[in-house]
PDB file of C-alpha atoms in Angstrom:
ATOM      1  CA  UNK Z  30     151.369 -10.549  37.829  1.00 90.00           C
ATOM      2  CA  UNK Z  31     151.466 -10.340  41.501  1.00 95.00           C
ATOM      3  CA  UNK Z  32     153.073  -7.801  43.579  1.00 96.00           C
ATOM      4  CA  UNK Z  33     156.991  -8.637  44.539  1.00 98.00           C
ATOM      5  CA  UNK Z  34     158.768  -5.521  45.613  1.00 98.00           C
ATOM      6  CA  UNK Z  35     160.425  -5.758  41.617  1.00 98.00           C
ATOM      7  CA  UNK Z  36     159.955  -3.379  39.010  1.00 98.00           C
ATOM      8  CA  UNK Z  37     157.417  -4.438  36.075  1.00 97.00           C
ATOM      9  CA  UNK Z  38     158.830  -4.386  32.449  1.00 96.00           C
ATOM     10  CA  UNK Z  39     156.941  -5.111  29.445  1.00 95.00           C
ATOM     11  CA  UNK Z  40     159.843  -5.788  27.239  1.00 94.00           C
ATOM     12  CA  UNK Z  41     163.389  -7.270  27.492  1.00 92.00           C
ATOM     13  CA  UNK Z  42     166.909  -5.316  26.664  1.00 89.00           C
ATOM     14  CA  UNK Z  43     166.626  -7.389  23.237  1.00 86.00           C
ATOM     15  CA  UNK Z  44     163.107  -5.289  22.593  1.00 87.00           C
ATOM     16  CA  UNK Z  45     161.163  -8.950  22.891  1.00 90.00           C
ATOM     17  CA  UNK Z  46     157.950  -8.968  24.930  1.00 94.00           C
ATOM     18  CA  UNK Z  47     158.565 -10.268  28.479  1.00 95.00           C
ATOM     19  CA  UNK Z  48     156.116 -13.072  29.013  1.00 97.00           C
ATOM     20  CA  UNK Z  49     156.134 -12.978  33.004  1.00 97.00           C
ATOM     21  CA  UNK Z  50     157.048  -9.271  33.392  1.00 97.00           C
ATOM     22  CA  UNK Z  51     159.494  -9.409  36.395  1.00 98.00           C
ATOM     23  CA  UNK Z  52     162.926  -9.170  34.449  1.00 98.00           C
ATOM     24  CA  UNK Z  53     165.208 -10.257  36.910  1.00 98.00           C
ATOM     25  CA  UNK Z  54     168.302  -9.124  35.335  1.00 98.00           C
ATOM     26  CA  UNK Z  55     166.878  -5.911  34.962  1.00 98.00           C
ATOM     27  CA  UNK Z  56     166.028  -5.462  38.519  1.00 98.00           C
ATOM     28  CA  UNK Z  57     169.406  -6.335  39.281  1.00 98.00           C
ATOM     29  CA  UNK Z  58     170.805  -3.823  37.554  1.00 98.00           C
ATOM     30  CA  UNK Z  59     168.301  -1.191  39.193  1.00 98.00           C
ATOM     31  CA  UNK Z  60     169.367  -2.290  42.752  1.00 98.00           C
ATOM     32  CA  UNK Z  61     172.729  -1.280  41.566  1.00 98.00           C
ATOM     33  CA  UNK Z  62     171.773   2.065  39.584  1.00 98.00           C
ATOM     34  CA  UNK Z  63     169.681   2.921  43.017  1.00 98.00           C
ATOM     35  CA  UNK Z  64     172.689   2.027  45.464  1.00 98.00           C
ATOM     36  CA  UNK Z  65     174.754   4.490  42.959  1.00 98.00           C
ATOM     37  CA  UNK Z  66     171.666   7.060  43.308  1.00 97.00           C
ATOM     38  CA  UNK Z  67     171.847   6.780  46.829  1.00 97.00           C
ATOM     39  CA  UNK Z  68     175.354   7.436  47.126  1.00 96.00           C
ATOM     40  CA  UNK Z  69     175.247  10.476  44.928  1.00 96.00           C
ATOM     41  CA  UNK Z  70     172.371  11.724  46.705  1.00 96.00           C
ATOM     42  CA  UNK Z  71     174.256  11.927  50.186  1.00 94.00           C
ATOM     43  CA  UNK Z  72     177.612  13.133  48.982  1.00 93.00           C
ATOM     44  CA  UNK Z  73     176.603  15.690  46.010  1.00 93.00           C
ATOM     45  CA  UNK Z  74     172.992  17.105  47.197  1.00 90.00           C
ATOM     46  CA  UNK Z  75     172.685  16.722  51.201  1.00 86.00           C
ATOM     47  CA  UNK Z  76     172.159  20.088  51.640  1.00 88.00           C
ATOM     48  CA  UNK Z  77     169.613  19.975  49.007  1.00 89.00           C
ATOM     49  CA  UNK Z  78     167.401  17.310  50.186  1.00 87.00           C
ATOM     50  CA  UNK Z  79     169.543  14.572  49.039  1.00 92.00           C
ATOM     51  CA  UNK Z  80     169.480  12.606  52.531  1.00 94.00           C
ATOM     52  CA  UNK Z  81     165.751  12.327  51.715  1.00 95.00           C
ATOM     53  CA  UNK Z  82     166.100  10.981  47.907  1.00 95.00           C
ATOM     54  CA  UNK Z  83     168.941   8.908  49.255  1.00 96.00           C
ATOM     55  CA  UNK Z  84     166.573   7.174  51.829  1.00 97.00           C
ATOM     56  CA  UNK Z  85     163.740   6.975  49.201  1.00 97.00           C
ATOM     57  CA  UNK Z  86     166.376   5.474  46.710  1.00 97.00           C
ATOM     58  CA  UNK Z  87     167.522   2.988  49.406  1.00 98.00           C
ATOM     59  CA  UNK Z  88     164.394   1.685  50.450  1.00 98.00           C
ATOM     60  CA  UNK Z  89     163.451   1.073  46.884  1.00 98.00           C
ATOM     61  CA  UNK Z  90     166.895  -0.919  46.328  1.00 98.00           C
ATOM     62  CA  UNK Z  91     166.208  -2.863  49.236  1.00 98.00           C
ATOM     63  CA  UNK Z  92     162.375  -3.796  48.216  1.00 98.00           C
ATOM     64  CA  UNK Z  93     163.490  -4.662  44.897  1.00 98.00           C
ATOM     65  CA  UNK Z  94     166.449  -6.812  46.162  1.00 98.00           C
ATOM     66  CA  UNK Z  95     164.264  -8.422  48.408  1.00 98.00           C
ATOM     67  CA  UNK Z  96     161.710  -9.446  45.749  1.00 98.00           C
ATOM     68  CA  UNK Z  97     164.616 -11.161  43.700  1.00 98.00           C
ATOM     69  CA  UNK Z  98     165.203 -12.905  46.859  1.00 98.00           C
ATOM     70  CA  UNK Z  99     161.923 -13.864  47.166  1.00 98.00           C
ATOM     71  CA  UNK Z 100     160.551 -14.514  43.864  1.00 98.00           C
ATOM     72  CA  UNK Z 101     163.309 -14.746  41.536  1.00 98.00           C
ATOM     73  CA  UNK Z 102     165.173 -17.707  42.451  1.00 98.00           C
ATOM     74  CA  UNK Z 103     163.630 -20.572  41.747  1.00 98.00           C
ATOM     75  CA  UNK Z 104     163.939 -24.815  42.112  1.00 98.00           C
ATOM     76  CA  UNK Z 105     165.640 -26.400  38.813  1.00 98.00           C
ATOM     77  CA  UNK Z 106     165.430 -30.008  38.736  1.00 97.00           C
ATOM     78  CA  UNK Z 107     169.046 -30.904  37.119  1.00 97.00           C
ATOM     79  CA  UNK Z 108     170.604 -27.531  38.696  1.00 98.00           C
ATOM     80  CA  UNK Z 109     169.211 -26.646  41.773  1.00 98.00           C
ATOM     81  CA  UNK Z 110     168.183 -22.987  43.216  1.00 98.00           C
ATOM     82  CA  UNK Z 111     169.319 -20.726  40.095  1.00 98.00           C
ATOM     83  CA  UNK Z 112     168.114 -17.156  39.510  1.00 98.00           C
ATOM     84  CA  UNK Z 113     164.960 -17.010  36.791  1.00 98.00           C
ATOM     85  CA  UNK Z 114     165.049 -14.795  33.685  1.00 98.00           C
ATOM     86  CA  UNK Z 115     161.333 -13.531  34.384  1.00 98.00           C
ATOM     87  CA  UNK Z 116     158.820 -14.331  36.959  1.00 98.00           C
ATOM     88  CA  UNK Z 117     155.092 -13.113  37.653  1.00 98.00           C
ATOM     89  CA  UNK Z 118     155.421 -13.531  41.392  1.00 97.00           C
ATOM     90  CA  UNK Z 119     152.451 -16.449  41.097  1.00 98.00           C
ATOM     91  CA  UNK Z 120     154.884 -19.257  40.507  1.00 97.00           C
ATOM     92  CA  UNK Z 121     155.608 -18.967  36.998  1.00 98.00           C
ATOM     93  CA  UNK Z 122     159.091 -18.310  35.651  1.00 98.00           C
ATOM     94  CA  UNK Z 123     160.989 -18.123  32.172  1.00 98.00           C
ATOM     95  CA  UNK Z 124     164.013 -19.868  32.694  1.00 98.00           C
ATOM     96  CA  UNK Z 125     166.890 -18.985  30.151  1.00 97.00           C
ATOM     97  CA  UNK Z 126     169.679 -16.344  29.677  1.00 96.00           C
ATOM     98  CA  UNK Z 127     169.981 -13.688  26.558  1.00 93.00           C
ATOM     99  CA  UNK Z 128     173.408 -12.720  26.007  1.00 91.00           C
ATOM    100  CA  UNK Z 129     172.723  -9.024  26.440  1.00 90.00           C
ATOM    101  CA  UNK Z 130     173.402  -6.511  29.457  1.00 94.00           C
ATOM    102  CA  UNK Z 131     171.488  -6.761  31.586  1.00 97.00           C
ATOM    103  CA  UNK Z 132     171.343 -10.547  31.862  1.00 97.00           C
ATOM    104  CA  UNK Z 133     171.736 -13.457  34.671  1.00 98.00           C
ATOM    105  CA  UNK Z 134     175.544 -14.126  33.573  1.00 97.00           C
ATOM    106  CA  UNK Z 135     176.177 -10.200  33.740  1.00 97.00           C
ATOM    107  CA  UNK Z 136     175.477 -10.000  37.391  1.00 98.00           C
ATOM    108  CA  UNK Z 137     178.808  -9.646  38.547  1.00 98.00           C
ATOM    109  CA  UNK Z 138     179.585  -7.260  36.066  1.00 98.00           C
ATOM    110  CA  UNK Z 139     176.892  -5.154  36.890  1.00 98.00           C
ATOM    111  CA  UNK Z 140     178.411  -5.188  40.680  1.00 98.00           C
ATOM    112  CA  UNK Z 141     174.804  -6.730  41.913  1.00 98.00           C
ATOM    113  CA  UNK Z 142     175.620  -8.474  45.028  1.00 98.00           C
ATOM    114  CA  UNK Z 143     174.302 -12.008  43.935  1.00 98.00           C
ATOM    115  CA  UNK Z 144     174.189 -15.601  46.062  1.00 98.00           C
ATOM    116  CA  UNK Z 145     177.028 -17.343  45.165  1.00 98.00           C
ATOM    117  CA  UNK Z 146     175.718 -20.794  45.340  1.00 98.00           C
ATOM    118  CA  UNK Z 147     172.614 -19.362  43.121  1.00 98.00           C
ATOM    119  CA  UNK Z 148     174.582 -17.432  41.019  1.00 98.00           C
ATOM    120  CA  UNK Z 149     176.989 -20.681  40.396  1.00 98.00           C
ATOM    121  CA  UNK Z 150     174.221 -22.601  39.946  1.00 98.00           C
ATOM    122  CA  UNK Z 151     172.856 -20.239  37.526  1.00 98.00           C
ATOM    123  CA  UNK Z 152     175.890 -19.813  35.640  1.00 98.00           C
ATOM    124  CA  UNK Z 153     175.929 -23.927  34.837  1.00 98.00           C
ATOM    125  CA  UNK Z 154     172.285 -23.915  33.762  1.00 98.00           C
ATOM    126  CA  UNK Z 155     173.238 -21.107  31.058  1.00 97.00           C
ATOM    127  CA  UNK Z 156     176.177 -23.012  29.587  1.00 95.00           C
ATOM    128  CA  UNK Z 157     173.978 -26.329  29.491  1.00 96.00           C
ATOM    129  CA  UNK Z 158     171.533 -27.737  27.275  1.00 94.00           C
ATOM    130  CA  UNK Z 159     168.805 -26.904  29.644  1.00 96.00           C
ATOM    131  CA  UNK Z 160     169.250 -23.385  28.599  1.00 95.00           C
ATOM    132  CA  UNK Z 161     167.012 -22.915  25.189  1.00 92.00           C
ATOM    133  CA  UNK Z 162     169.438 -19.972  24.317  1.00 91.00           C
ATOM    134  CA  UNK Z 163     172.662 -22.414  24.707  1.00 90.00           C
ATOM    135  CA  UNK Z 164     174.213 -23.338  21.198  1.00 87.00           C
ATOM    136  CA  UNK Z 165     176.641 -25.522  19.950  1.00 83.00           C
ATOM    137  CA  UNK Z 166     178.272 -26.777  16.878  1.00 85.00           C
ATOM    138  CA  UNK Z 167     180.858 -26.560  14.545  1.00 87.00           C
ATOM    139  CA  UNK Z 168     182.231 -23.422  12.393  1.00 82.00           C
ATOM    140  CA  UNK Z 169     184.451 -23.632   9.397  1.00 88.00           C
ATOM    141  CA  UNK Z 170     186.913 -21.261  10.834  1.00 89.00           C
ATOM    142  CA  UNK Z 171     187.040 -22.526  14.670  1.00 87.00           C
ATOM    143  CA  UNK Z 172     185.813 -25.829  14.631  1.00 90.00           C
ATOM    144  CA  UNK Z 173     183.468 -26.521  17.637  1.00 89.00           C
ATOM    145  CA  UNK Z 174     181.946 -23.818  19.297  1.00 81.00           C
ATOM    146  CA  UNK Z 175     179.555 -23.220  21.804  1.00 83.00           C
ATOM    147  CA  UNK Z 176     178.059 -20.819  24.056  1.00 83.00           C
ATOM    148  CA  UNK Z 177     174.632 -18.854  24.538  1.00 85.00           C
ATOM    149  CA  UNK Z 178     172.969 -16.016  22.613  1.00 83.00           C
ATOM    150  CA  UNK Z 179     169.289 -15.304  22.164  1.00 82.00           C
ATOM    151  CA  UNK Z 180     165.956 -16.449  20.945  1.00 81.00           C
ATOM    152  CA  UNK Z 181     166.815 -14.987  18.172  1.00 77.00           C
ATOM    153  CA  UNK Z 182     169.549 -17.240  17.149  1.00 73.00           C
ATOM    154  CA  UNK Z 183     169.079 -19.710  14.805  1.00 68.00           C
ATOM    155  CA  UNK Z 184     170.236 -23.105  15.898  1.00 59.00           C
ATOM    156  CA  UNK Z 185     173.855 -23.971  14.867  1.00 49.00           C
TER     157      UNK Z 185
END
């Protein structure tokens, strides 16, 4: 891997090993959490050095977010610019999503300020057969069903 500004991860929320170690959804979540830390430090702990902590948290959030923008967005031949699930900073990426939180699809839910065009393309990718975790089939109770899951799901 190469330094990207993002945080390195060994494992995904599903406890699977990361393939490329910069887990983009986890980094999106970190940006949001660091924003909360910045706000809390400024509002609750200013008289105890909280402003210094807030500045450090804001700087780290900015570095991670810049890493997402620079390395976490890749060109997909059918869907255009999309958020990758994992990257290594060297040009390699894993294109998928895992129905967990954080996930690429959950970016709005967790409060990440995403690029609308890139997110829209990513969402179309997630709900397409280009996503290796996308599934479709027939269920005896509901009929036709489709959506996405995780690498642990059996093919429908």
